Amino acid sequence: MTSIQDSKVKLYNGVEMPWVGLGVYRAGSGDEMVNAMKCALQAGYRSIDTATYYQNEHRVGQVVAESGIPREEIFLTSKVWNTDQGYRRTIEVFESSLEKLQTSYLDLYLIHWPQPETTFETWRAMEELYEKGKIRAIGVSNFMIPHLKRLMENSRIKPMVNQVEFHPELVQPELLQFCNENQIQMEAWRPIMKGRVNEIPLLQELAEKYGKSAVQVVLRWDIQKGVVTIPKSVTPERIISNADIFDFELSEDDVARIDGLDRNARIGEDPFQIKI
């Protein structure tokens, strides 16, 4: 891996997914978000993570269409929201997402959160869409080990990706090990803790040691942990900086020291409160 454009991991079905992408949660759908996406694509990003819930799929599609970058070079992810789950509804909202994103297929489609009554039927719809070639990879978001086990017991195709909250204060080693053992690629949302990584003394120390920012140290840690990462930013300087993590490597000792920051502390909601 020498740059953001050639940094890819191969999912168990052979599809290649970029290690680093741009998340657009709470980025809005106005000019600020559009300019952020344009900056990211110019900086070499080729993975964009959106969702029905974010209400900006139409702007993501517009920017991709106008970018001049061939569609097959961009890895587009979207997600089915909780209230849209169920077999028939999932197919309907998926087709709506395709229309908004101005594309005939998605590279990755995720169940946004596990849901007690509808997740298995949602997954059945996604399996069919995958087998029809409308999705290159299917996965889940915010699934813990019990959710993954239940889904795998009640499905034909196991998830290729599990996107979860993952950062230095929420390392979840058991979940990461389970995903690795089952060839499910972990992906981090909120990897920089809403910028709070800048306030952690150890990360400040490591930033000085490596001549990088605390954010860059954490994003590099993600990759060395084998976790895909999608930091969200609408600031051009930060977007460019977040991509500049391929010219250094953390020592094993420093990776372990960052692991030691784990407090099992969530910023977002706790998926363990949801049973399927």
Short mmCIF file of C-alpha atoms in Angstrom, two decimals:
data_model
loop_
_atom_site.label_atom_id
_atom_site.label_comp_id
_atom_site.label_asym_id
_atom_site.label_seq_id
_atom_site.Cartn_x
_atom_site.Cartn_y
_atom_site.Cartn_z
CA MET A 1 0.00 0.00 0.00
CA THR A 2 1.59 3.22 -1.15
CA SER A 3 -1.42 5.51 -1.61
CA ILE A 4 -5.11 5.74 -0.88
CA GLN A 5 -5.96 4.72 -4.45
CA ASP A 6 -4.10 1.40 -4.40
CA SER A 7 -4.93 0.46 -0.80
CA LYS A 8 -7.50 -2.32 -1.06
CA VAL A 9 -8.52 -5.42 0.85
CA LYS A 10 -10.04 -8.45 -0.84
CA LEU A 11 -13.35 -9.62 0.64
CA TYR A 12 -14.00 -13.35 0.87
CA ASN A 13 -15.97 -13.29 -2.40
CA GLY A 14 -13.02 -11.72 -4.25
CA VAL A 15 -14.36 -8.14 -4.42
CA GLU A 16 -11.70 -5.53 -3.63
CA MET A 17 -12.68 -2.81 -1.16
CA PRO A 18 -10.61 0.32 -0.41
CA TRP A 19 -9.04 0.43 3.05
CA VAL A 20 -9.95 4.10 3.44
CA GLY A 21 -13.11 5.89 2.33
CA LEU A 22 -15.13 9.01 2.99
CA GLY A 23 -18.11 8.80 5.33
CA VAL A 24 -20.90 11.31 4.71
CA TYR A 25 -23.04 10.81 7.82
CA ARG A 26 -24.24 14.21 9.07
CA ALA A 27 -22.45 15.87 6.18
CA GLY A 28 -25.81 17.18 4.97
CA SER A 29 -26.72 17.38 1.31
CA GLY A 30 -25.75 20.95 0.51
CA ASP A 31 -22.71 22.60 -1.04
CA GLU A 32 -20.45 21.78 1.91
CA MET A 33 -21.05 18.06 1.46
CA VAL A 34 -20.70 18.29 -2.34
CA ASN A 35 -17.42 20.17 -2.04
CA ALA A 36 -16.16 17.62 0.51
CA MET A 37 -16.86 14.78 -1.91
CA LYS A 38 -15.22 16.60 -4.80
CA CYS A 39 -12.15 17.23 -2.66
CA ALA A 40 -12.02 13.58 -1.60
CA LEU A 41 -12.24 12.26 -5.13
CA GLN A 42 -9.54 14.68 -6.27
CA ALA A 43 -7.36 13.51 -3.36
CA GLY A 44 -7.63 9.90 -4.52
CA TYR A 45 -10.50 8.57 -2.41
CA ARG A 46 -12.44 5.92 -4.28
CA SER A 47 -14.82 4.74 -1.56
CA ILE A 48 -17.91 6.68 -0.48
CA ASP A 49 -20.13 5.50 2.37
CA THR A 50 -23.71 6.78 2.48
CA ALA A 51 -27.12 5.46 3.59
CA THR A 52 -30.81 6.03 3.06
CA TYR A 53 -30.93 7.48 6.57
CA TYR A 54 -28.36 10.16 5.69
CA GLN A 55 -30.71 11.67 3.09
CA ASN A 56 -27.88 12.61 0.74
CA GLU A 57 -27.72 9.69 -1.69
CA HIS A 58 -28.96 11.95 -4.51
CA ARG A 59 -26.07 14.39 -4.01
CA VAL A 60 -23.55 11.55 -3.76
CA GLY A 61 -24.85 10.22 -7.06
CA GLN A 62 -24.65 13.65 -8.64
CA VAL A 63 -21.02 14.19 -7.62
CA VAL A 64 -19.96 10.72 -8.77
CA ALA A 65 -21.72 11.19 -12.11
CA GLU A 66 -20.11 14.59 -12.67
CA SER A 67 -16.65 13.56 -11.47
CA GLY A 68 -15.50 12.04 -14.75
CA ILE A 69 -14.18 9.04 -12.83
CA PRO A 70 -15.38 5.72 -14.30
CA ARG A 71 -18.12 4.20 -12.16
CA GLU A 72 -16.21 0.92 -11.80
CA GLU A 73 -13.36 2.77 -10.06
CA ILE A 74 -15.61 4.04 -7.26
CA PHE A 75 -16.75 1.82 -4.40
CA LEU A 76 -20.25 2.93 -3.39
CA THR A 77 -21.81 1.78 -0.13
CA SER A 78 -25.36 2.39 1.09
CA LYS A 79 -27.55 0.90 3.81
CA VAL A 80 -31.15 -0.10 4.42
CA TRP A 81 -32.63 1.75 7.41
CA ASN A 82 -34.46 0.12 10.33
CA THR A 83 -37.99 1.17 9.33
CA ASP A 84 -37.37 0.03 5.74
CA GLN A 85 -36.46 -3.53 6.65
CA GLY A 86 -38.39 -6.59 5.55
CA TYR A 87 -38.20 -8.55 2.29
CA ARG A 88 -40.38 -6.50 -0.05
CA ARG A 89 -39.59 -3.09 1.43
CA THR A 90 -35.83 -3.74 1.26
CA ILE A 91 -36.04 -4.37 -2.47
CA GLU A 92 -38.08 -1.18 -2.94
CA VAL A 93 -35.69 1.07 -1.01
CA PHE A 94 -32.69 -0.56 -2.67
CA GLU A 95 -34.06 0.32 -6.10
CA SER A 96 -34.74 3.85 -4.84
CA SER A 97 -31.12 4.10 -3.69
CA LEU A 98 -29.90 3.01 -7.12
CA GLU A 99 -32.02 5.72 -8.72
CA LYS A 100 -30.77 8.44 -6.36
CA LEU A 101 -27.16 7.32 -6.75
CA GLN A 102 -27.54 7.23 -10.56
CA THR A 103 -26.09 3.74 -10.81
CA SER A 104 -27.21 0.27 -11.89
CA TYR A 105 -25.48 -1.51 -8.99
CA LEU A 106 -23.95 -0.98 -5.56
CA ASP A 107 -20.55 -2.20 -4.48
CA LEU A 108 -21.71 -2.80 -0.92
CA TYR A 109 -25.14 -2.79 0.70
CA LEU A 110 -25.52 -3.08 4.46
CA ILE A 111 -28.27 -3.69 7.01
CA HIS A 112 -27.90 -0.49 9.03
CA TRP A 113 -28.88 -1.99 12.41
CA PRO A 114 -30.15 -5.41 13.48
CA GLN A 115 -33.92 -5.47 13.97
CA PRO A 116 -35.91 -8.04 16.00
CA GLU A 117 -38.71 -8.80 13.54
CA THR A 118 -37.33 -8.08 10.08
CA THR A 119 -33.58 -8.68 9.79
CA PHE A 120 -33.75 -12.23 8.41
CA GLU A 121 -36.22 -11.22 5.69
CA THR A 122 -34.12 -8.16 4.89
CA TRP A 123 -31.09 -10.38 4.47
CA ARG A 124 -33.02 -12.78 2.21
CA ALA A 125 -33.83 -9.86 -0.10
CA MET A 126 -30.18 -8.79 -0.09
CA GLU A 127 -29.02 -12.32 -0.90
CA GLU A 128 -31.31 -12.30 -3.95
CA LEU A 129 -30.11 -8.87 -5.08
CA TYR A 130 -26.53 -10.07 -4.68
CA GLU A 131 -27.16 -13.21 -6.71
CA LYS A 132 -28.75 -11.10 -9.45
CA GLY A 133 -25.57 -9.01 -9.67
CA LYS A 134 -27.15 -5.80 -8.40
CA ILE A 135 -24.83 -5.73 -5.37
CA ARG A 136 -21.18 -6.78 -5.48
CA ALA A 137 -20.99 -7.44 -1.74
CA ILE A 138 -23.51 -7.58 1.09
CA GLY A 139 -22.93 -6.98 4.76
CA VAL A 140 -24.20 -5.62 8.03
CA SER A 141 -23.62 -2.70 10.35
CA ASN A 142 -23.70 -2.61 14.15
CA PHE A 143 -23.89 -6.39 14.49
CA MET A 144 -22.29 -7.95 17.54
CA ILE A 145 -21.24 -11.60 17.80
CA PRO A 146 -24.71 -12.88 18.87
CA HIS A 147 -26.32 -11.03 15.94
CA LEU A 148 -23.77 -12.43 13.48
CA LYS A 149 -24.21 -15.97 14.76
CA ARG A 150 -28.00 -15.76 14.50
CA LEU A 151 -27.82 -14.32 11.00
CA MET A 152 -25.35 -16.94 9.82
CA GLU A 153 -27.59 -19.69 11.22
CA ASN A 154 -30.56 -18.33 9.27
CA SER A 155 -29.02 -17.45 5.90
CA ARG A 156 -27.41 -18.95 2.82
CA ILE A 157 -24.68 -16.29 2.43
CA LYS A 158 -22.69 -14.94 5.35
CA PRO A 159 -21.95 -11.20 5.56
CA MET A 160 -18.84 -9.96 3.78
CA VAL A 161 -18.51 -6.80 5.90
CA ASN A 162 -19.49 -5.72 9.42
CA GLN A 163 -19.36 -1.95 9.92
CA VAL A 164 -19.25 -1.03 13.61
CA GLU A 165 -18.18 1.72 15.96
CA PHE A 166 -14.44 1.16 16.38
CA HIS A 167 -11.83 3.47 17.83
CA PRO A 168 -9.06 3.47 20.48
CA GLU A 169 -11.57 3.51 23.36
CA LEU A 170 -13.77 0.79 21.78
CA VAL A 171 -11.47 -1.85 20.31
CA GLN A 172 -13.79 -4.87 20.67
CA PRO A 173 -11.05 -7.53 20.30
CA GLU A 174 -13.47 -10.46 20.58
CA LEU A 175 -15.65 -9.11 17.79
CA LEU A 176 -12.62 -8.43 15.60
CA GLN A 177 -11.32 -11.95 16.20
CA PHE A 178 -14.73 -13.47 15.41
CA CYS A 179 -14.98 -11.50 12.17
CA ASN A 180 -11.44 -12.48 11.16
CA GLU A 181 -12.12 -16.15 11.89
CA ASN A 182 -15.26 -16.03 9.74
CA GLN A 183 -13.74 -13.96 6.90
CA ILE A 184 -16.02 -11.01 7.66
CA GLN A 185 -14.24 -7.72 7.02
CA MET A 186 -14.53 -5.27 9.93
CA GLU A 187 -15.08 -1.63 9.04
CA ALA A 188 -14.87 1.30 11.46
CA TRP A 189 -17.38 4.09 11.77
CA ARG A 190 -16.60 7.09 13.98
CA PRO A 191 -12.91 6.03 13.97
CA ILE A 192 -11.64 9.39 15.22
CA MET A 193 -14.26 9.77 17.97
CA LYS A 194 -15.66 13.05 16.65
CA GLY A 195 -12.14 14.48 16.82
CA ARG A 196 -11.60 13.47 20.45
CA VAL A 197 -8.53 11.42 19.52
CA ASN A 198 -6.70 14.76 19.38
CA GLU A 199 -7.16 15.13 23.16
CA ILE A 200 -5.66 11.78 24.19
CA PRO A 201 -2.10 12.20 25.55
CA LEU A 202 -0.75 8.90 24.19
CA LEU A 203 -1.96 9.74 20.69
CA GLN A 204 -0.43 13.20 20.96
CA GLU A 205 2.85 11.55 21.97
CA LEU A 206 2.73 9.12 19.04
CA ALA A 207 1.82 11.91 16.65
CA GLU A 208 4.99 13.74 17.63
CA LYS A 209 7.05 10.53 17.37
CA TYR A 210 5.90 9.75 13.82
CA GLY A 211 5.62 13.33 12.57
CA LYS A 212 1.90 12.90 11.95
CA SER A 213 -1.35 14.08 13.52
CA ALA A 214 -3.19 12.08 16.19
CA VAL A 215 -5.93 11.43 13.63
CA GLN A 216 -3.44 10.04 11.12
CA VAL A 217 -1.95 7.79 13.80
CA VAL A 218 -5.39 6.37 14.60
CA LEU A 219 -6.33 5.82 10.95
CA ARG A 220 -3.02 4.05 10.42
CA TRP A 221 -3.74 1.94 13.52
CA ASP A 222 -7.10 0.95 11.98
CA ILE A 223 -5.40 -0.38 8.86
CA GLN A 224 -2.72 -2.22 10.80
CA LYS A 225 -5.50 -3.82 12.86
CA GLY A 226 -7.00 -5.02 9.58
CA VAL A 227 -10.01 -2.71 9.88
CA VAL A 228 -11.34 -0.65 6.94
CA THR A 229 -11.96 2.96 7.96
CA ILE A 230 -14.28 5.73 6.73
CA PRO A 231 -13.51 8.98 8.56
CA LYS A 232 -16.08 11.71 8.03
CA SER A 233 -14.99 15.29 7.34
CA VAL A 234 -16.20 18.22 5.29
CA THR A 235 -12.98 20.19 5.73
CA PRO A 236 -10.72 19.92 2.64
CA GLU A 237 -7.48 20.08 4.65
CA ARG A 238 -8.60 17.26 6.93
CA ILE A 239 -9.90 15.14 4.06
CA ILE A 240 -6.51 15.39 2.35
CA SER A 241 -4.66 14.76 5.63
CA ASN A 242 -6.76 11.67 6.39
CA ALA A 243 -5.54 10.11 3.15
CA ASP A 244 -1.88 10.73 3.98
CA ILE A 245 -1.28 7.62 6.08
CA PHE A 246 0.58 5.34 3.69
CA ASP A 247 4.11 6.65 4.18
CA PHE A 248 4.64 5.38 7.74
CA GLU A 249 3.98 2.34 9.89
CA LEU A 250 3.33 2.03 13.60
CA SER A 251 5.55 -0.36 15.55
CA GLU A 252 3.92 -3.44 17.08
CA ASP A 253 4.53 -1.96 20.51
CA ASP A 254 2.77 1.27 19.60
CA VAL A 255 -0.20 -0.62 18.12
CA ALA A 256 -0.44 -2.48 21.43
CA ARG A 257 -0.21 0.78 23.40
CA ILE A 258 -3.16 2.18 21.42
CA ASP A 259 -5.03 -1.08 22.03
CA GLY A 260 -4.47 -0.40 25.73
CA LEU A 261 -6.65 2.73 25.54
CA ASP A 262 -9.71 0.49 25.23
CA ARG A 263 -12.40 1.33 27.80
CA ASN A 264 -15.30 -0.36 25.98
CA ALA A 265 -16.68 3.18 25.74
CA ARG A 266 -19.30 3.83 23.10
CA ILE A 267 -20.18 7.20 21.58
CA GLY A 268 -23.13 5.83 19.63
CA GLU A 269 -25.98 3.53 20.61
CA ASP A 270 -25.31 0.09 22.07
CA PRO A 271 -26.22 -2.72 19.63
CA PHE A 272 -26.26 -5.22 22.49
CA GLN A 273 -29.65 -3.73 23.48
CA ILE A 274 -31.13 -5.19 20.28
CA LYS A 275 -32.02 -8.90 20.06
CA ILE A 276 -32.72 -10.82 16.87
#
